[in-house]
Each structure stands twice: as structure tokens, then as C-alpha cells.
């Protein structure tokens, strides 16, 4: 089982729609939860982050974390064609390999989103 | 303001050849990562480093080696390239994650084809 699971889509919605993107994770020790956006042929860029259960809003974007269910979501309101990209959830936690604790950033598979006019 | 720079941007290798991908960051970050990105598989962690001289295996380390001799550089080596290593490789770096959210900054990617 992958540590972070994300539905790869693809997801196609009309302009103005509400988009819901979701990930599940398996390790309850994970501490920080992030969403990255990746445009075609570019590296991912951080969109939002949170470290506690609940909602965090930033403009048209809302990140939601439910630690009890190990479930994270990203909602996009009033979606625009410029939102068309791959969205990747990412989780930071500590990997206790060989008795030493290392920080590690793990990504979901990414969801390809297309918003058409 | 370079950020994270990957060299080269594109490469075609023959099966069995070796090569080294270079990642350089100018943000004084402690953590550095190498990922590969394949269609439908997302970003998979190959190896990572939490500081100069320290490396650890990620999810898919087989066939790759890494070195972090200097804090600003993280090298990814392919000793004997195989077609299964055809992918887009991303390097990333971040601050230590112990006290703050670790935003990872990514390079522009290296497109590697093994024929």
C-alpha cells in the first residue's frame, strides 16, 4: 500500500464549477499536509499547506484535513481555465529508518484537472 | 535568483550507459530530494538527503546512487541505464522540517530517455 493515495483522474469540469480533489494517507505520524500545482512541463509549486485538522482558506482555494480519517482535500471554487494543471497532495513526516529519524516528503500520484471555458 | 537548477535538461542514453544528474540550490537548504515522475505514477521519491554527507533511500532507489558532498549539490547517478529508467527527474530542496512547514522548491526537471 502506498503511503499516500490520490485519484489520478483525469478530471474535466466547466468554468465556474467547484472542484474537489482528495487524498488518503496511511501513516498517522505524518505532520504537514500540502497541495502542489504543476503546470505542463514545469516543476511543482506549493499552493497551500496546513498542519492541523480543519479547513484553511486562501482565495478560491480551501484545504481540508481530517486526521482521524487520514483524509485530505482541496476545493477550488469558481474554477478558471488557468486552474488547469496537475494537483499533487504531499505529506511531510519523519521516517525512522535504522533508528535515526529523517524528514521525508511523500507525494500522491497527482490529479490532472482541465477546466474548459 | 536561481533557486534549484538541474543539469542537464534533456538527455538520451543507450542501455548500459552511465550518467550523473546534477542538482544545485542556492537557498542554503538542508533537505534535498530526487524524484522521478511517470504518467499515472505521480512523483516517486528515489533518494533524499537531510544534510551534507547524509543520504537515505526513498520509495524507488534501485538502479540509482546519490551523493551530497557539498550542502548545495545533490548528485543522482545511473550506473547502467535501463529503458525502465526513462522518466522525468525532478530535484527539490527544502528547509529542515523540524520546526516549520517544509515548502519544497523544485527544479525544472530533466527528461531522460533510455533507448
mmCIF file of C-alpha atoms in Angstrom:
data_model
loop_
_atom_site.group_PDB
_atom_site.id
_atom_site.type_symbol
_atom_site.label_atom_id
_atom_site.label_comp_id
_atom_site.label_asym_id
_atom_site.label_seq_id
_atom_site.Cartn_x
_atom_site.Cartn_y
_atom_site.Cartn_z
ATOM 1 C CA UNK A 1 0.000 0.000 0.000
ATOM 2 C CA UNK A 2 1.319 3.408 -0.979
ATOM 3 C CA UNK A 3 1.733 5.833 1.890
ATOM 4 C CA UNK A 4 -0.285 8.467 0.023
ATOM 5 C CA UNK A 5 -3.084 7.618 -2.414
ATOM 6 C CA UNK A 6 -4.641 10.056 -4.857
ATOM 7 C CA UNK A 7 -7.110 9.501 -7.666
ATOM 8 C CA UNK A 8 -5.194 10.412 -10.849
ATOM 9 C CA UNK A 9 -8.337 11.422 -12.730
ATOM 10 C CA UNK A 10 -8.318 12.979 -15.257
ATOM 11 C CA UNK A 11 -10.953 15.433 -14.133
ATOM 12 C CA UNK A 12 -12.670 17.749 -16.620
ATOM 13 C CA UNK A 13 -15.061 20.467 -15.438
ATOM 14 C CA UNK A 14 -16.715 23.559 -16.931
ATOM 15 C CA UNK A 15 -15.556 27.014 -15.955
ATOM 16 C CA UNK A 16 -17.163 28.153 -12.706
ATOM 17 C CA UNK A 17 -17.570 24.656 -11.267
ATOM 18 C CA UNK A 18 -16.499 23.639 -7.772
ATOM 19 C CA UNK A 19 -13.663 21.130 -7.895
ATOM 20 C CA UNK A 20 -12.908 18.611 -5.163
ATOM 21 C CA UNK A 21 -9.557 16.816 -5.051
ATOM 22 C CA UNK A 22 -8.786 14.177 -2.438
ATOM 23 C CA UNK A 23 -6.008 12.093 -0.936
ATOM 24 C CA UNK A 24 -5.759 9.452 1.738
ATOM 25 C CA UNK A 25 -2.671 8.548 3.713
ATOM 26 C CA UNK A 26 -1.694 5.620 5.871
ATOM 27 C CA UNK A 27 0.821 6.891 8.422
ATOM 28 C CA UNK A 28 -0.737 8.695 11.374
ATOM 29 C CA UNK A 29 2.683 10.191 12.208
ATOM 30 C CA UNK A 30 2.521 12.477 9.179
ATOM 31 C CA UNK A 31 2.600 16.068 10.333
ATOM 32 C CA UNK A 32 2.327 18.549 7.479
ATOM 33 C CA UNK A 33 -0.115 18.436 4.598
ATOM 34 C CA UNK A 34 0.412 20.303 1.366
ATOM 35 C CA UNK A 35 -1.024 20.774 -2.089
ATOM 36 C CA UNK A 36 1.229 21.439 -5.046
ATOM 37 C CA UNK A 37 0.209 22.582 -8.505
ATOM 38 C CA UNK A 38 2.164 21.558 -11.582
ATOM 39 C CA UNK A 39 1.692 23.115 -14.978
ATOM 40 C CA UNK A 40 2.669 21.169 -18.061
ATOM 41 C CA UNK A 41 6.443 20.686 -18.428
ATOM 42 C CA UNK A 42 7.167 22.579 -15.216
ATOM 43 C CA UNK A 43 8.195 21.591 -11.713
ATOM 44 C CA UNK A 44 5.529 21.522 -8.958
ATOM 45 C CA UNK A 45 4.928 24.663 -6.894
ATOM 46 C CA UNK A 46 3.428 24.897 -3.424
ATOM 47 C CA UNK A 47 -0.192 26.017 -3.461
ATOM 48 C CA UNK A 48 -1.317 25.574 0.162
ATOM 49 C CA UNK A 49 -0.288 23.861 3.356
ATOM 50 C CA UNK A 50 -1.726 23.023 6.761
ATOM 51 C CA UNK A 51 -0.648 21.027 9.782
ATOM 52 C CA UNK A 52 -3.847 20.543 11.729
ATOM 53 C CA UNK A 53 -7.282 19.116 11.195
ATOM 54 C CA UNK A 54 -9.829 21.563 9.852
ATOM 55 C CA UNK A 55 -10.095 23.991 6.969
ATOM 56 C CA UNK A 56 -7.723 26.594 5.628
ATOM 57 C CA UNK A 57 -8.864 29.096 3.032
ATOM 58 C CA UNK A 58 -6.845 31.110 0.514
ATOM 59 C CA UNK A 59 -8.930 32.954 -2.023
ATOM 60 C CA UNK A 60 -10.786 30.413 -4.167
ATOM 61 C CA UNK A 61 -8.878 27.500 -2.615
ATOM 62 C CA UNK A 62 -9.723 25.624 0.585
ATOM 63 C CA UNK A 63 -7.568 22.875 2.056
ATOM 64 C CA UNK A 64 -9.209 20.452 4.452
ATOM 65 C CA UNK A 65 -7.580 17.873 6.697
ATOM 66 C CA UNK A 66 -9.274 15.131 8.703
ATOM 67 C CA UNK A 67 -6.572 13.398 10.715
ATOM 68 C CA UNK A 68 -8.995 10.926 12.275
ATOM 69 C CA UNK A 69 -9.839 9.578 8.815
ATOM 70 C CA UNK A 70 -6.388 10.239 7.334
ATOM 71 C CA UNK A 71 -8.039 12.189 4.545
ATOM 72 C CA UNK A 72 -7.096 15.497 2.933
ATOM 73 C CA UNK A 73 -8.976 17.545 0.353
ATOM 74 C CA UNK A 74 -8.559 20.599 -1.823
ATOM 75 C CA UNK A 75 -11.587 22.536 -3.002
ATOM 76 C CA UNK A 76 -11.458 25.060 -5.821
ATOM 77 C CA UNK A 77 -14.396 27.447 -6.101
ATOM 78 C CA UNK A 78 -15.330 29.271 -9.310
ATOM 79 C CA UNK A 79 -12.750 27.268 -11.255
ATOM 80 C CA UNK A 80 -10.978 29.012 -14.131
ATOM 81 C CA UNK A 81 -9.244 27.683 -17.265
ATOM 82 C CA UNK A 82 -5.976 28.912 -15.714
ATOM 83 C CA UNK A 83 -6.516 26.348 -12.930
ATOM 84 C CA UNK A 84 -5.936 23.563 -15.476
ATOM 85 C CA UNK A 85 -2.915 21.690 -14.140
ATOM 86 C CA UNK A 86 -1.913 18.598 -12.212
ATOM 87 C CA UNK A 87 -2.598 18.867 -8.475
ATOM 88 C CA UNK A 88 -0.477 16.809 -6.128
ATOM 89 C CA UNK A 89 -1.052 16.275 -2.449
ATOM 90 C CA UNK A 90 2.114 15.986 -0.390
ATOM 91 C CA UNK A 91 2.715 14.967 3.160
ATOM 92 C CA UNK A 92 5.762 15.561 5.299
ATOM 93 C CA UNK A 93 6.644 13.186 8.065
ATOM 94 C CA UNK A 94 9.552 11.504 9.752
ATOM 95 C CA UNK A 95 10.964 8.213 8.634
ATOM 96 C CA UNK A 96 12.565 6.212 11.437
ATOM 97 C CA UNK A 97 14.934 4.116 9.386
ATOM 98 C CA UNK A 98 17.696 2.319 11.246
ATOM 99 C CA UNK A 99 16.906 4.123 14.485
ATOM 100 C CA UNK A 100 17.547 7.581 13.015
ATOM 101 C CA UNK A 101 14.713 9.974 12.267
ATOM 102 C CA UNK A 102 14.752 11.559 8.832
ATOM 103 C CA UNK A 103 12.262 14.025 7.406
ATOM 104 C CA UNK A 104 10.629 12.884 4.203
ATOM 105 C CA UNK A 105 8.232 14.467 1.724
ATOM 106 C CA UNK A 106 5.861 11.994 0.038
ATOM 107 C CA UNK A 107 3.584 12.835 -2.881
ATOM 108 C CA UNK A 108 0.353 11.381 -4.148
ATOM 109 C CA UNK A 109 0.046 10.351 -7.795
ATOM 110 C CA UNK A 110 -1.412 13.723 -8.827
ATOM 111 C CA UNK A 111 -4.816 14.545 -10.361
ATOM 112 C CA UNK A 112 -4.932 16.044 -13.843
ATOM 113 C CA UNK A 113 -7.530 18.821 -13.906
ATOM 114 C CA UNK A 114 -8.886 20.528 -17.012
ATOM 115 C CA UNK A 115 -11.253 23.484 -16.714
ATOM 116 C CA UNK A 116 -12.863 24.234 -20.056
ATOM 117 C CA UNK A 117 -14.440 27.578 -20.959
ATOM 118 C CA UNK B 1 17.671 34.310 -8.082
ATOM 119 C CA UNK B 2 18.400 30.800 -9.387
ATOM 120 C CA UNK B 3 16.656 28.622 -6.748
ATOM 121 C CA UNK B 4 17.053 24.982 -7.795
ATOM 122 C CA UNK B 5 18.922 24.264 -11.015
ATOM 123 C CA UNK B 6 19.107 20.873 -12.709
ATOM 124 C CA UNK B 7 21.683 19.869 -15.288
ATOM 125 C CA UNK B 8 21.106 18.660 -17.992
ATOM 126 C CA UNK B 9 17.533 19.454 -19.091
ATOM 127 C CA UNK B 10 17.367 16.657 -21.669
ATOM 128 C CA UNK B 11 19.392 13.514 -22.297
ATOM 129 C CA UNK B 12 19.192 10.393 -24.410
ATOM 130 C CA UNK B 13 21.167 7.382 -23.210
ATOM 131 C CA UNK B 14 21.793 3.960 -24.639
ATOM 132 C CA UNK B 15 21.056 0.944 -22.445
ATOM 133 C CA UNK B 16 24.012 0.225 -20.203
ATOM 134 C CA UNK B 17 25.482 3.725 -20.307
ATOM 135 C CA UNK B 18 26.054 5.698 -17.149
ATOM 136 C CA UNK B 19 25.351 9.317 -16.340
ATOM 137 C CA UNK B 20 25.093 11.786 -13.478
ATOM 138 C CA UNK B 21 22.353 14.343 -12.966
ATOM 139 C CA UNK B 22 23.380 17.434 -11.058
ATOM 140 C CA UNK B 23 21.131 19.445 -8.770
ATOM 141 C CA UNK B 24 22.303 22.743 -7.298
ATOM 142 C CA UNK B 25 20.431 25.012 -4.872
ATOM 143 C CA UNK B 26 21.419 28.459 -3.639
ATOM 144 C CA UNK B 27 18.930 28.759 -0.751
ATOM 145 C CA UNK B 28 21.085 27.108 1.927
ATOM 146 C CA UNK B 29 18.506 24.329 2.324
ATOM 147 C CA UNK B 30 19.302 21.304 4.444
ATOM 148 C CA UNK B 31 16.979 18.847 2.720
ATOM 149 C CA UNK B 32 17.305 17.764 -0.895
ATOM 150 C CA UNK B 33 15.302 15.173 -2.822
ATOM 151 C CA UNK B 34 15.358 13.319 -6.128
ATOM 152 C CA UNK B 35 12.021 12.243 -7.612
ATOM 153 C CA UNK B 36 11.010 10.592 -10.826
ATOM 154 C CA UNK B 37 7.674 11.340 -12.456
ATOM 155 C CA UNK B 38 5.957 8.861 -14.747
ATOM 156 C CA UNK B 39 2.450 9.014 -16.253
ATOM 157 C CA UNK B 40 -0.137 7.686 -13.802
ATOM 158 C CA UNK B 41 2.502 7.165 -11.108
ATOM 159 C CA UNK B 42 2.978 10.695 -9.886
ATOM 160 C CA UNK B 43 6.155 11.765 -8.124
ATOM 161 C CA UNK B 44 8.069 8.889 -6.580
ATOM 162 C CA UNK B 45 10.936 9.522 -4.204
ATOM 163 C CA UNK B 46 14.231 7.954 -5.289
ATOM 164 C CA UNK B 47 16.681 9.165 -2.640
ATOM 165 C CA UNK B 48 16.859 12.107 -0.309
ATOM 166 C CA UNK B 49 19.342 13.884 1.930
ATOM 167 C CA UNK B 50 18.844 15.674 5.223
ATOM 168 C CA UNK B 51 22.254 17.321 5.197
ATOM 169 C CA UNK B 52 25.755 17.325 3.785
ATOM 170 C CA UNK B 53 27.202 13.822 3.721
ATOM 171 C CA UNK B 54 23.887 12.123 4.632
ATOM 172 C CA UNK B 55 21.573 10.279 2.246
ATOM 173 C CA UNK B 56 18.639 7.910 2.596
ATOM 174 C CA UNK B 57 16.634 5.652 0.294
ATOM 175 C CA UNK B 58 13.204 6.593 -0.869
ATOM 176 C CA UNK B 59 10.453 4.576 -2.498
ATOM 177 C CA UNK B 60 12.279 3.521 -5.701
ATOM 178 C CA UNK B 61 16.065 3.569 -5.064
ATOM 179 C CA UNK B 62 17.142 0.548 -7.121
ATOM 180 C CA UNK B 63 19.448 1.361 -10.022
ATOM 181 C CA UNK B 64 20.341 4.798 -8.654
ATOM 182 C CA UNK B 65 23.026 6.171 -6.378
ATOM 183 C CA UNK B 66 23.381 9.623 -4.846
ATOM 184 C CA UNK B 67 25.971 11.787 -3.177
ATOM 185 C CA UNK B 68 25.792 15.005 -1.144
ATOM 186 C CA UNK B 69 29.421 16.074 -0.767
ATOM 187 C CA UNK B 70 28.520 19.754 -0.611
ATOM 188 C CA UNK B 71 25.413 21.220 1.001
ATOM 189 C CA UNK B 72 24.330 22.983 -2.181
ATOM 190 C CA UNK B 73 24.705 20.000 -4.530
ATOM 191 C CA UNK B 74 22.897 16.674 -4.764
ATOM 192 C CA UNK B 75 24.004 14.255 -7.476
ATOM 193 C CA UNK B 76 21.954 11.383 -8.889
ATOM 194 C CA UNK B 77 23.859 8.635 -10.692
ATOM 195 C CA UNK B 78 22.701 5.917 -13.030
ATOM 196 C CA UNK B 79 25.439 3.299 -13.236
ATOM 197 C CA UNK B 80 23.930 1.176 -16.021
ATOM 198 C CA UNK B 81 20.878 2.803 -17.597
ATOM 199 C CA UNK B 82 17.825 0.696 -18.449
ATOM 200 C CA UNK B 83 14.756 1.595 -20.551
ATOM 201 C CA UNK B 84 12.668 1.423 -17.340
ATOM 202 C CA UNK B 85 14.564 4.497 -16.160
ATOM 203 C CA UNK B 86 13.100 6.616 -18.931
ATOM 204 C CA UNK B 87 11.332 9.338 -16.987
ATOM 205 C CA UNK B 88 11.290 12.972 -15.966
ATOM 206 C CA UNK B 89 13.537 13.541 -12.972
ATOM 207 C CA UNK B 90 12.923 16.356 -10.510
ATOM 208 C CA UNK B 91 15.205 17.621 -7.828
ATOM 209 C CA UNK B 92 13.809 19.557 -4.882
ATOM 210 C CA UNK B 93 15.132 21.221 -1.759
ATOM 211 C CA UNK B 94 13.600 22.486 1.482
ATOM 212 C CA UNK B 95 14.499 23.847 4.919
ATOM 213 C CA UNK B 96 14.711 21.487 7.846
ATOM 214 C CA UNK B 97 11.203 20.289 8.613
ATOM 215 C CA UNK B 98 11.527 20.057 12.352
ATOM 216 C CA UNK B 99 10.144 23.472 13.235
ATOM 217 C CA UNK B 100 8.385 24.812 10.189
ATOM 218 C CA UNK B 101 6.357 23.795 7.210
ATOM 219 C CA UNK B 102 8.698 22.418 4.621
ATOM 220 C CA UNK B 103 7.936 24.027 1.297
ATOM 221 C CA UNK B 104 9.894 22.129 -1.297
ATOM 222 C CA UNK B 105 11.279 24.118 -4.209
ATOM 223 C CA UNK B 106 11.630 22.180 -7.430
ATOM 224 C CA UNK B 107 13.954 22.382 -10.365
ATOM 225 C CA UNK B 108 12.684 22.463 -13.918
ATOM 226 C CA UNK B 109 13.162 18.740 -14.465
ATOM 227 C CA UNK B 110 15.413 16.522 -16.587
ATOM 228 C CA UNK B 111 13.814 14.493 -19.352
ATOM 229 C CA UNK B 112 15.778 11.266 -19.709
ATOM 230 C CA UNK B 113 15.191 8.705 -22.437
ATOM 231 C CA UNK B 114 16.985 5.363 -22.384
ATOM 232 C CA UNK B 115 16.941 3.515 -25.711
#
